[in-house]
PDB file of C-alpha atoms in Angstrom:
ATOM      1  CA  MET A  16     -16.567 -21.810 -10.356  1.00 80.00           C
ATOM      2  CA  ASP A  17     -16.451 -23.284  -6.619  1.00 89.00           C
ATOM      3  CA  LYS A  18     -13.081 -23.963  -4.402  1.00 93.00           C
ATOM      4  CA  THR A  19     -12.639 -27.156  -5.847  1.00 95.00           C
ATOM      5  CA  GLU A  20     -12.637 -26.279  -9.086  1.00 95.00           C
ATOM      6  CA  LEU A  21     -10.586 -23.357  -9.346  1.00 95.00           C
ATOM      7  CA  LEU A  22      -8.057 -25.106  -6.969  1.00 97.00           C
ATOM      8  CA  GLU A  23      -7.740 -27.933  -9.836  1.00 97.00           C
ATOM      9  CA  ILE A  24      -7.520 -24.915 -12.506  1.00 96.00           C
ATOM     10  CA  PHE A  25      -4.892 -23.203 -10.401  1.00 97.00           C
ATOM     11  CA  THR A  26      -2.717 -26.215 -10.078  1.00 98.00           C
ATOM     12  CA  ARG A  27      -2.717 -27.727 -13.447  1.00 97.00           C
ATOM     13  CA  GLN A  28      -2.084 -23.741 -15.020  1.00 97.00           C
ATOM     14  CA  GLN A  29      -0.312 -22.331 -12.642  1.00 97.00           C
ATOM     15  CA  ARG A  30       2.159 -25.026 -11.284  1.00 97.00           C
ATOM     16  CA  ILE A  31       2.223 -27.659 -13.520  1.00 97.00           C
ATOM     17  CA  GLU A  32       2.017 -26.475 -16.782  1.00 96.00           C
ATOM     18  CA  VAL A  33       3.473 -22.464 -16.681  1.00 94.00           C
ATOM     19  CA  ASP A  34       6.103 -21.742 -18.342  1.00 92.00           C
ATOM     20  CA  TYR A  35       8.447 -18.478 -17.895  1.00 91.00           C
ATOM     21  CA  PRO A  36      11.242 -16.606 -20.024  1.00 90.00           C
ATOM     22  CA  ASP A  37      14.652 -17.005 -19.044  1.00 91.00           C
ATOM     23  CA  ILE A  38      13.865 -19.969 -17.478  1.00 94.00           C
ATOM     24  CA  LYS A  39      14.338 -23.578 -18.126  1.00 97.00           C
ATOM     25  CA  ARG A  40      11.488 -25.844 -16.657  1.00 97.00           C
ATOM     26  CA  GLU A  41      12.408 -29.265 -15.721  1.00 98.00           C
ATOM     27  CA  VAL A  42      10.370 -32.381 -14.911  1.00 97.00           C
ATOM     28  CA  ASP A  43      11.937 -34.648 -12.125  1.00 96.00           C
ATOM     29  CA  GLY A  44       9.654 -37.502 -11.344  1.00 95.00           C
ATOM     30  CA  SER A  45       6.864 -36.183  -9.838  1.00 97.00           C
ATOM     31  CA  VAL A  46       8.886 -32.540  -9.235  1.00 98.00           C
ATOM     32  CA  ILE A  47       8.615 -29.711 -11.752  1.00 98.00           C
ATOM     33  CA  ARG A  48      11.634 -27.320 -10.935  1.00 98.00           C
ATOM     34  CA  HIS A  49      12.690 -24.113 -13.074  1.00 98.00           C
ATOM     35  CA  ILE A  50      16.228 -22.839 -13.520  1.00 97.00           C
ATOM     36  CA  SER A  51      17.240 -19.412 -14.229  1.00 95.00           C
ATOM     37  CA  LEU A  52      19.024 -18.830 -17.101  1.00 94.00           C
ATOM     38  CA  ALA A  53      19.476 -14.985 -16.567  1.00 89.00           C
ATOM     39  CA  GLY A  54      21.793 -15.742 -12.655  1.00 87.00           C
ATOM     40  CA  GLU A  55      18.349 -15.363 -10.425  1.00 91.00           C
ATOM     41  CA  ASP A  56      17.227 -17.441  -7.748  1.00 94.00           C
ATOM     42  CA  GLY A  57      15.365 -20.796  -9.311  1.00 97.00           C
ATOM     43  CA  PHE A  58      12.712 -22.572  -7.781  1.00 97.00           C
ATOM     44  CA  VAL A  59      10.150 -25.499  -7.845  1.00 98.00           C
ATOM     45  CA  ILE A  60       6.344 -24.614  -7.357  1.00 96.00           C
ATOM     46  CA  TYR A  61       4.985 -28.256  -8.077  1.00 98.00           C
ATOM     47  CA  SER A  62       5.536 -31.836  -6.212  1.00 98.00           C
ATOM     48  CA  ARG A  63       3.607 -34.700  -5.411  1.00 97.00           C
ATOM     49  CA  LEU A  64       5.352 -37.204  -2.819  1.00 98.00           C
ATOM     50  CA  ASP A  65       4.507 -39.502  -0.164  1.00 97.00           C
ATOM     51  CA  GLU A  66       6.441 -41.021   2.195  1.00 96.00           C
ATOM     52  CA  ALA A  67       8.596 -43.461   0.311  1.00 97.00           C
ATOM     53  CA  SER A  68       9.853 -40.756  -2.278  1.00 97.00           C
ATOM     54  CA  VAL A  69      10.327 -37.416  -0.623  1.00 98.00           C
ATOM     55  CA  GLU A  70      13.392 -37.725   1.035  1.00 98.00           C
ATOM     56  CA  ALA A  71      14.963 -38.906  -2.391  1.00 98.00           C
ATOM     57  CA  ALA A  72      13.287 -35.912  -4.017  1.00 98.00           C
ATOM     58  CA  ILE A  73      14.786 -33.470  -1.580  1.00 98.00           C
ATOM     59  CA  SER A  74      18.199 -34.729  -2.050  1.00 98.00           C
ATOM     60  CA  ALA A  75      17.233 -34.505  -6.167  1.00 98.00           C
ATOM     61  CA  GLN A  76      16.502 -31.104  -5.803  1.00 98.00           C
ATOM     62  CA  ILE A  77      20.061 -29.857  -3.497  1.00 97.00           C
ATOM     63  CA  ALA A  78      21.979 -31.855  -5.771  1.00 97.00           C
ATOM     64  CA  ARG A  79      20.432 -30.059  -9.066  1.00 97.00           C
ATOM     65  CA  PHE A  80      20.764 -26.796  -7.981  1.00 97.00           C
ATOM     66  CA  GLN A  81      23.890 -27.267  -5.791  1.00 96.00           C
ATOM     67  CA  GLY A  82      25.804 -28.189  -8.901  1.00 95.00           C
ATOM     68  CA  ILE A  83      24.634 -25.404 -11.297  1.00 94.00           C
ATOM     69  CA  PRO A  84      24.864 -23.486  -8.352  1.00 94.00           C
ATOM     70  CA  GLN A  85      21.873 -21.229  -7.650  1.00 96.00           C
ATOM     71  CA  HIS A  86      19.793 -20.499  -4.740  1.00 97.00           C
ATOM     72  CA  PHE A  87      15.805 -21.740  -4.872  1.00 98.00           C
ATOM     73  CA  GLU A  88      13.096 -21.660  -3.463  1.00 98.00           C
ATOM     74  CA  TRP A  89      10.525 -24.533  -2.993  1.00 98.00           C
ATOM     75  CA  LYS A  90       6.870 -23.143  -2.422  1.00 98.00           C
ATOM     76  CA  ALA A  91       5.220 -25.692  -0.300  1.00 98.00           C
ATOM     77  CA  TYR A  92       1.417 -25.806  -0.914  1.00 98.00           C
ATOM     78  CA  ASP A  93      -0.872 -26.816   2.248  1.00 98.00           C
ATOM     79  CA  TYR A  94      -3.076 -29.635   0.361  1.00 98.00           C
ATOM     80  CA  ASP A  95       0.824 -30.516  -1.044  1.00 98.00           C
ATOM     81  CA  SER A  96       1.451 -34.331  -0.030  1.00 97.00           C
ATOM     82  CA  PRO A  97       2.903 -35.797   2.217  1.00 98.00           C
ATOM     83  CA  LYS A  98       1.147 -32.987   4.805  1.00 97.00           C
ATOM     84  CA  ASP A  99       4.801 -32.833   7.129  1.00 98.00           C
ATOM     85  CA  LEU A 100       6.665 -31.589   3.608  1.00 98.00           C
ATOM     86  CA  ILE A 101       7.602 -27.978   5.289  1.00 98.00           C
ATOM     87  CA  ASP A 102       9.083 -29.561   8.089  1.00 98.00           C
ATOM     88  CA  ARG A 103      11.162 -31.936   6.703  1.00 98.00           C
ATOM     89  CA  LEU A 104      12.365 -29.217   4.268  1.00 98.00           C
ATOM     90  CA  ARG A 105      13.245 -27.498   7.101  1.00 98.00           C
ATOM     91  CA  ARG A 106      15.175 -30.523   8.483  1.00 98.00           C
ATOM     92  CA  ARG A 107      17.011 -30.083   5.768  1.00 97.00           C
ATOM     93  CA  GLY A 108      18.498 -26.844   5.869  1.00 97.00           C
ATOM     94  CA  PHE A 109      15.753 -24.422   4.153  1.00 98.00           C
ATOM     95  CA  GLU A 110      14.649 -21.179   5.542  1.00 98.00           C
ATOM     96  CA  ILE A 111      10.765 -21.275   6.114  1.00 98.00           C
ATOM     97  CA  GLY A 112       9.736 -17.619   5.206  1.00 96.00           C
ATOM     98  CA  GLU A 113       5.785 -16.233   6.199  1.00 96.00           C
ATOM     99  CA  PRO A 114       2.911 -18.235   5.240  1.00 97.00           C
ATOM    100  CA  GLU A 115       0.545 -15.968   2.280  1.00 96.00           C
ATOM    101  CA  ALA A 116      -2.785 -17.115   1.629  1.00 97.00           C
ATOM    102  CA  LEU A 117      -3.053 -17.901  -2.371  1.00 98.00           C
ATOM    103  CA  LEU A 118      -6.504 -15.953  -3.240  1.00 97.00           C
ATOM    104  CA  VAL A 119      -8.047 -15.857  -7.060  1.00 96.00           C
ATOM    105  CA  LEU A 120     -10.452 -13.767  -8.312  1.00 95.00           C
ATOM    106  CA  ASP A 121     -13.204 -14.644 -11.208  1.00 94.00           C
ATOM    107  CA  LEU A 122     -13.044 -11.940 -13.683  1.00 94.00           C
ATOM    108  CA  THR A 123     -16.498 -12.804 -15.274  1.00 90.00           C
ATOM    109  CA  ALA A 124     -17.922 -12.054 -11.662  1.00 87.00           C
ATOM    110  CA  GLY A 125     -15.995  -9.507 -10.152  1.00 74.00           C
ATOM    111  CA  PRO A 126     -17.148  -6.497  -8.500  1.00 79.00           C
ATOM    112  CA  GLU A 127     -18.613  -2.957  -9.508  1.00 80.00           C
ATOM    113  CA  ALA A 128     -15.101  -1.598  -7.625  1.00 74.00           C
ATOM    114  CA  LEU A 129     -13.104  -3.006  -9.764  1.00 86.00           C
ATOM    115  CA  ASP A 130     -15.278  -1.048 -12.729  1.00 87.00           C
ATOM    116  CA  ARG A 131     -14.620   2.046 -11.438  1.00 87.00           C
ATOM    117  CA  PRO A 132     -13.083   4.587 -13.667  1.00 92.00           C
ATOM    118  CA  VAL A 133      -9.295   4.640 -13.776  1.00 96.00           C
ATOM    119  CA  PRO A 134      -8.005   8.367 -13.469  1.00 96.00           C
ATOM    120  CA  THR A 135      -5.071   9.610 -15.142  1.00 97.00           C
ATOM    121  CA  SER A 136      -2.845   9.542 -11.674  1.00 97.00           C
ATOM    122  CA  VAL A 137      -2.630   5.862 -12.850  1.00 98.00           C
ATOM    123  CA  VAL A 138       0.188   5.282 -15.121  1.00 98.00           C
ATOM    124  CA  ARG A 139       1.373   2.201 -17.133  1.00 98.00           C
ATOM    125  CA  ILE A 140       5.555   2.198 -16.956  1.00 95.00           C
ATOM    126  CA  THR A 141       6.450   0.856 -20.857  1.00 95.00           C
ATOM    127  CA  ASP A 142      10.200   2.669 -20.147  1.00 95.00           C
ATOM    128  CA  PRO A 143      12.414   0.451 -18.422  1.00 96.00           C
ATOM    129  CA  GLY A 144      14.022   3.758 -17.396  1.00 95.00           C
ATOM    130  CA  ASP A 145      11.005   5.057 -15.920  1.00 96.00           C
ATOM    131  CA  VAL A 146      11.379   1.643 -13.427  1.00 97.00           C
ATOM    132  CA  ASP A 147      14.142   3.315 -11.517  1.00 96.00           C
ATOM    133  CA  ALA A 148      10.960   5.483  -9.679  1.00 96.00           C
ATOM    134  CA  VAL A 149       9.544   2.367  -8.786  1.00 97.00           C
ATOM    135  CA  VAL A 150      12.714   0.501  -7.250  1.00 97.00           C
ATOM    136  CA  ALA A 151      13.596   3.840  -5.060  1.00 96.00           C
ATOM    137  CA  LEU A 152       9.595   3.635  -3.632  1.00 97.00           C
ATOM    138  CA  GLU A 153      10.394   0.090  -2.395  1.00 96.00           C
ATOM    139  CA  ASN A 154      13.377   1.014  -1.256  1.00 96.00           C
ATOM    140  CA  ALA A 155      11.607   3.377   0.634  1.00 96.00           C
ATOM    141  CA  VAL A 156       8.645   1.290   1.870  1.00 95.00           C
ATOM    142  CA  TRP A 157      10.763  -1.650   2.957  1.00 92.00           C
ATOM    143  CA  GLU A 158      13.958  -0.101   3.750  1.00 93.00           C
ATOM    144  CA  ILE A 159      16.067  -2.729   1.476  1.00 93.00           C
ATOM    145  CA  ASP A 160      17.980  -2.722  -1.806  1.00 95.00           C
ATOM    146  CA  HIS A 161      15.318  -3.304  -4.663  1.00 95.00           C
ATOM    147  CA  HIS A 162      17.961  -3.135  -7.693  1.00 93.00           C
ATOM    148  CA  ASP A 163      17.891  -6.977  -8.390  1.00 90.00           C
ATOM    149  CA  LEU A 164      13.982  -6.357  -8.810  1.00 93.00           C
ATOM    150  CA  GLY A 165      14.157  -3.271 -10.812  1.00 95.00           C
ATOM    151  CA  GLU A 166      16.400  -5.321 -13.350  1.00 93.00           C
ATOM    152  CA  ARG A 167      14.413  -7.755 -13.583  1.00 92.00           C
ATOM    153  CA  LEU A 168      11.104  -5.760 -14.274  1.00 96.00           C
ATOM    154  CA  LYS A 169      13.586  -3.577 -17.013  1.00 96.00           C
ATOM    155  CA  ARG A 170      14.746  -6.527 -18.582  1.00 93.00           C
ATOM    156  CA  ASP A 171      11.152  -8.212 -18.902  1.00 94.00           C
ATOM    157  CA  LEU A 172      10.165  -4.249 -20.143  1.00 96.00           C
ATOM    158  CA  GLN A 173      12.127  -4.664 -22.415  1.00 95.00           C
ATOM    159  CA  GLU A 174      11.879  -8.505 -23.591  1.00 94.00           C
ATOM    160  CA  HIS A 175       8.628  -9.383 -22.647  1.00 93.00           C
ATOM    161  CA  LEU A 176       6.297  -6.472 -22.994  1.00 91.00           C
ATOM    162  CA  GLU A 177       3.570  -8.732 -23.818  1.00 93.00           C
ATOM    163  CA  MET A 178       3.703 -10.301 -20.433  1.00 95.00           C
ATOM    164  CA  LEU A 179       4.417  -7.727 -17.626  1.00 96.00           C
ATOM    165  CA  SER A 180       2.447  -4.001 -17.552  1.00 97.00           C
ATOM    166  CA  VAL A 181       3.939  -1.979 -14.738  1.00 98.00           C
ATOM    167  CA  TYR A 182       1.608   0.712 -13.076  1.00 98.00           C
ATOM    168  CA  VAL A 183       2.488   3.993 -10.594  1.00 98.00           C
ATOM    169  CA  SER A 184      -0.217   5.617  -9.114  1.00 98.00           C
ATOM    170  CA  TYR A 185       0.984   9.337  -8.420  1.00 97.00           C
ATOM    171  CA  GLN A 186      -0.175  11.798  -5.390  1.00 97.00           C
ATOM    172  CA  GLY A 187       0.478  14.811  -7.643  1.00 95.00           C
ATOM    173  CA  GLN A 188       4.259  15.156  -8.716  1.00 94.00           C
ATOM    174  CA  GLN A 189       4.974  12.312  -6.235  1.00 96.00           C
ATOM    175  CA  PRO A 190       4.760   7.783  -7.140  1.00 97.00           C
ATOM    176  CA  ALA A 191       2.890   7.024  -3.905  1.00 98.00           C
ATOM    177  CA  SER A 192       2.173   3.190  -5.215  1.00 97.00           C
ATOM    178  CA  ALA A 193       3.560   0.702  -7.441  1.00 97.00           C
ATOM    179  CA  ALA A 194       2.259  -2.886  -8.605  1.00 97.00           C
ATOM    180  CA  TRP A 195       2.594  -4.635 -11.411  1.00 97.00           C
ATOM    181  CA  ILE A 196       0.845  -7.616 -13.238  1.00 97.00           C
ATOM    182  CA  ASN A 197       2.165 -10.962 -14.929  1.00 96.00           C
ATOM    183  CA  PHE A 198       0.089 -12.290 -18.000  1.00 96.00           C
ATOM    184  CA  HIS A 199       0.724 -15.926 -18.679  1.00 93.00           C
ATOM    185  CA  ALA A 200      -0.048 -17.413 -22.012  1.00 90.00           C
ATOM    186  CA  GLY A 201      -1.649 -20.139 -23.197  1.00 91.00           C
ATOM    187  CA  SER A 202      -3.326 -19.931 -19.098  1.00 95.00           C
ATOM    188  CA  SER A 203      -6.518 -18.199 -17.380  1.00 96.00           C
ATOM    189  CA  PHE A 204      -4.522 -16.440 -15.396  1.00 97.00           C
ATOM    190  CA  ALA A 205      -2.839 -13.334 -14.499  1.00 97.00           C
ATOM    191  CA  SER A 206      -0.852 -12.656 -11.449  1.00 96.00           C
ATOM    192  CA  LEU A 207      -0.937  -9.687  -9.307  1.00 96.00           C
ATOM    193  CA  TRP A 208       2.921  -8.423  -7.718  1.00 95.00           C
ATOM    194  CA  GLY A 209       3.550  -5.087  -5.522  1.00 92.00           C
ATOM    195  CA  GLY A 210       0.906  -2.975  -4.061  1.00 90.00           C
ATOM    196  CA  SER A 211       3.552  -0.949  -1.825  1.00 92.00           C
ATOM    197  CA  THR A 212       2.594   2.561  -0.889  1.00 95.00           C
ATOM    198  CA  LEU A 213       4.669   5.097   0.670  1.00 97.00           C
ATOM    199  CA  PRO A 214       3.551   5.474   4.798  1.00 96.00           C
ATOM    200  CA  GLN A 215       2.105   9.015   4.353  1.00 96.00           C
ATOM    201  CA  PHE A 216       0.145   8.094   1.044  1.00 97.00           C
ATOM    202  CA  ARG A 217      -1.716   5.152   2.818  1.00 94.00           C
ATOM    203  CA  ASN A 218      -5.559   5.295   3.100  1.00 92.00           C
ATOM    204  CA  GLN A 219      -6.267   7.685   0.090  1.00 95.00           C
ATOM    205  CA  GLY A 220      -7.475   4.528  -2.471  1.00 93.00           C
ATOM    206  CA  HIS A 221      -4.012   4.291  -4.509  1.00 95.00           C
ATOM    207  CA  TYR A 222      -3.941   0.357  -3.483  1.00 92.00           C
ATOM    208  CA  SER A 223      -7.458  -0.209  -4.979  1.00 92.00           C
ATOM    209  CA  LEU A 224      -6.969   2.056  -8.153  1.00 95.00           C
ATOM    210  CA  LEU A 225      -3.991  -0.107  -8.858  1.00 96.00           C
ATOM    211  CA  LEU A 226      -5.866  -2.780  -8.363  1.00 95.00           C
ATOM    212  CA  ALA A 227      -8.753  -1.820 -10.633  1.00 95.00           C
ATOM    213  CA  ALA A 228      -6.389  -0.796 -13.586  1.00 97.00           C
ATOM    214  CA  ARG A 229      -4.345  -4.496 -13.136  1.00 97.00           C
ATOM    215  CA  ALA A 230      -8.035  -6.215 -13.165  1.00 95.00           C
ATOM    216  CA  GLN A 231      -9.648  -3.979 -15.954  1.00 95.00           C
ATOM    217  CA  GLU A 232      -6.172  -4.710 -18.494  1.00 96.00           C
ATOM    218  CA  ALA A 233      -6.743  -8.550 -17.503  1.00 96.00           C
ATOM    219  CA  ARG A 234      -9.914  -8.586 -18.688  1.00 94.00           C
ATOM    220  CA  ALA A 235      -9.633  -6.686 -21.762  1.00 94.00           C
ATOM    221  CA  ARG A 236      -6.840  -9.169 -22.807  1.00 96.00           C
ATOM    222  CA  GLY A 237      -8.865 -11.672 -21.878  1.00 95.00           C
ATOM    223  CA  PHE A 238      -8.012 -13.428 -18.931  1.00 96.00           C
ATOM    224  CA  SER A 239     -10.612 -14.210 -16.534  1.00 95.00           C
ATOM    225  CA  LEU A 240      -8.823 -14.901 -13.153  1.00 96.00           C
ATOM    226  CA  LEU A 241      -6.637 -13.078 -11.002  1.00 96.00           C
ATOM    227  CA  THR A 242      -4.047 -15.214  -9.056  1.00 96.00           C
ATOM    228  CA  VAL A 243      -2.022 -13.209  -6.020  1.00 96.00           C
ATOM    229  CA  ASP A 244      -0.455 -14.584  -2.961  1.00 96.00           C
ATOM    230  CA  ALA A 245      -1.444 -11.914  -0.097  1.00 93.00           C
ATOM    231  CA  SER A 246       0.251 -10.829   2.992  1.00 90.00           C
ATOM    232  CA  PRO A 247      -2.026 -10.800   5.977  1.00 90.00           C
ATOM    233  CA  MET A 248      -2.035  -6.601   5.363  1.00 85.00           C
ATOM    234  CA  SER A 249      -3.532  -6.958   1.910  1.00 87.00           C
ATOM    235  CA  ARG A 250      -5.613 -10.175   2.329  1.00 92.00           C
ATOM    236  CA  PRO A 251      -8.969  -8.674   3.997  1.00 92.00           C
ATOM    237  CA  ILE A 252      -8.378  -5.612   0.863  1.00 88.00           C
ATOM    238  CA  LEU A 253      -8.719  -8.045  -1.804  1.00 92.00           C
ATOM    239  CA  GLU A 254     -11.376 -10.243  -0.350  1.00 93.00           C
ATOM    240  CA  LYS A 255     -13.576  -7.044   0.137  1.00 91.00           C
ATOM    241  CA  HIS A 256     -12.941  -7.301  -3.902  1.00 91.00           C
ATOM    242  CA  GLY A 257     -14.130 -10.565  -4.338  1.00 92.00           C
ATOM    243  CA  PHE A 258     -10.941 -12.234  -4.099  1.00 95.00           C
ATOM    244  CA  GLN A 259     -11.600 -15.951  -2.954  1.00 95.00           C
ATOM    245  CA  TYR A 260      -9.246 -17.916  -0.689  1.00 97.00           C
ATOM    246  CA  LEU A 261      -8.021 -21.274  -1.926  1.00 97.00           C
ATOM    247  CA  ALA A 262      -4.674 -22.512   0.224  1.00 98.00           C
ATOM    248  CA  THR A 263      -2.206 -21.320   2.299  1.00 98.00           C
ATOM    249  CA  THR A 264       1.506 -21.071   0.561  1.00 98.00           C
ATOM    250  CA  THR A 265       5.190 -21.072   2.023  1.00 98.00           C
ATOM    251  CA  PRO A 266       7.958 -20.219   0.778  1.00 97.00           C
ATOM    252  CA  CYS A 267      11.094 -22.667   1.838  1.00 98.00           C
ATOM    253  CA  LYS A 268      14.247 -21.414   0.726  1.00 98.00           C
ATOM    254  CA  TRP A 269      17.602 -23.112  -0.134  1.00 97.00           C
ATOM    255  CA  ARG A 270      20.601 -21.255  -0.326  1.00 95.00           C
ATOM    256  CA  ASN A 271      24.089 -22.574  -1.628  1.00 88.00           C
ATOM    257  CA  VAL A 272      27.231 -22.315   0.241  1.00 77.00           C
ATOM    258  CA  GLN A 273      29.754 -20.239  -2.245  1.00 55.00           C
ATOM    259  CA  GLU A 274      33.047 -21.522  -2.682  1.00 34.00           C
ATOM    260  CA  ASP A 275      34.677 -19.568   0.519  1.00 34.00           C
ATOM    261  CA  GLY A 276      32.340 -21.131   2.369  1.00 43.00           C
ATOM    262  CA  ALA A 277      30.086 -17.872   2.831  1.00 37.00           C
ATOM    263  CA  ALA A 278      26.493 -18.278   2.077  1.00 36.00           C
ATOM    264  CA  ASP A 279      25.550 -15.309  -0.327  1.00 38.00           C
ATOM    265  CA  HIS A 280      22.498 -13.529   2.022  1.00 33.00           C
ATOM    266  CA  LYS A 281      22.460 -10.458  -1.341  1.00 33.00           C
ATOM    267  CA  ARG A 282      19.063 -11.239  -1.876  1.00 35.00           C
ATOM    268  CA  PRO A 283      16.435 -10.815   0.580  1.00 33.00           C
ATOM    269  CA  TRP A 284      13.116 -12.840   0.528  1.00 33.00           C
ATOM    270  CA  GLY A 285      11.014 -13.061  -2.543  1.00 36.00           C
ATOM    271  CA  MET A 286      12.308 -10.154  -3.835  1.00 32.00           C
ATOM    272  CA  SER A 287      14.948 -11.117  -6.679  1.00 32.00           C
ATOM    273  CA  GLY A 288      13.837 -14.697  -7.546  1.00 37.00           C
ATOM    274  CA  SER A 289      11.838 -15.056 -10.737  1.00 37.00           C
ATOM    275  CA  LEU A 290       8.731 -16.569  -9.333  1.00 42.00           C
ATOM    276  CA  ARG A 291       8.485 -14.013  -6.851  1.00 41.00           C
ATOM    277  CA  PRO A 292       9.461 -10.724  -7.538  1.00 40.00           C
ATOM    278  CA  TYR A 293       7.276  -9.177  -4.788  1.00 38.00           C
ATOM    279  CA  LEU A 294       5.070 -10.612  -1.439  1.00 37.00           C
ATOM    280  CA  TYR A 295       1.859  -9.009  -2.418  1.00 39.00           C
TER     281      TYR A 295
END
């Protein structure tokens, strides 16, 4: 499939039609928002606005999430309209995060590297209790607390195991790298998250092994496309494995102010929300 076709399928399946467990999906005119039912952040992942409607739409989303109250992220894509959407969100008080590359891999034409045998040192976690080792690894890599992420992964393993697989790549007895994959029912897509490796184990193939394990599982489950929001560090590796760049995404965060007037900054960018469990 060419880029135009892939982007059309992605927009329809992953932005317009997508639904999540523990999330209430609401359609507000030409905006689709998702409200967390589990005490996490909400998000907006689709909008189709113009000069006449954009400011009122932004105000409506702020009012809706303030009324809950709930922090939320507006995920803007570079092909969204109006073209100055991100600047408008910034002027309205949104915190603008670092851009990420939306990459997609067609598994029906994937490179041979993703078919490499996955060694027994790569383990799929099914016991929620084993998530603590993943959280400890993430804490060590990023030097911030990932408790909320761990609670989300544990809950999904307990309640929605069919939608999530968590993998750890070991170096001997030591967890060296961790990553996970979400399977979206009724969609062609599975989405990749994580991919963090402890510094002493980098450039030893752990990242690629976790990618191969998840790609093979997705294909075995009947999914034909993989999607990921890639950091600048990850993008070259993923493109080497056949991922195609489709667009640039930018997370725009609205933080509600608590009753005492102090902003709640306990949740770092992208680490606890349902939409962005983790930057790849």
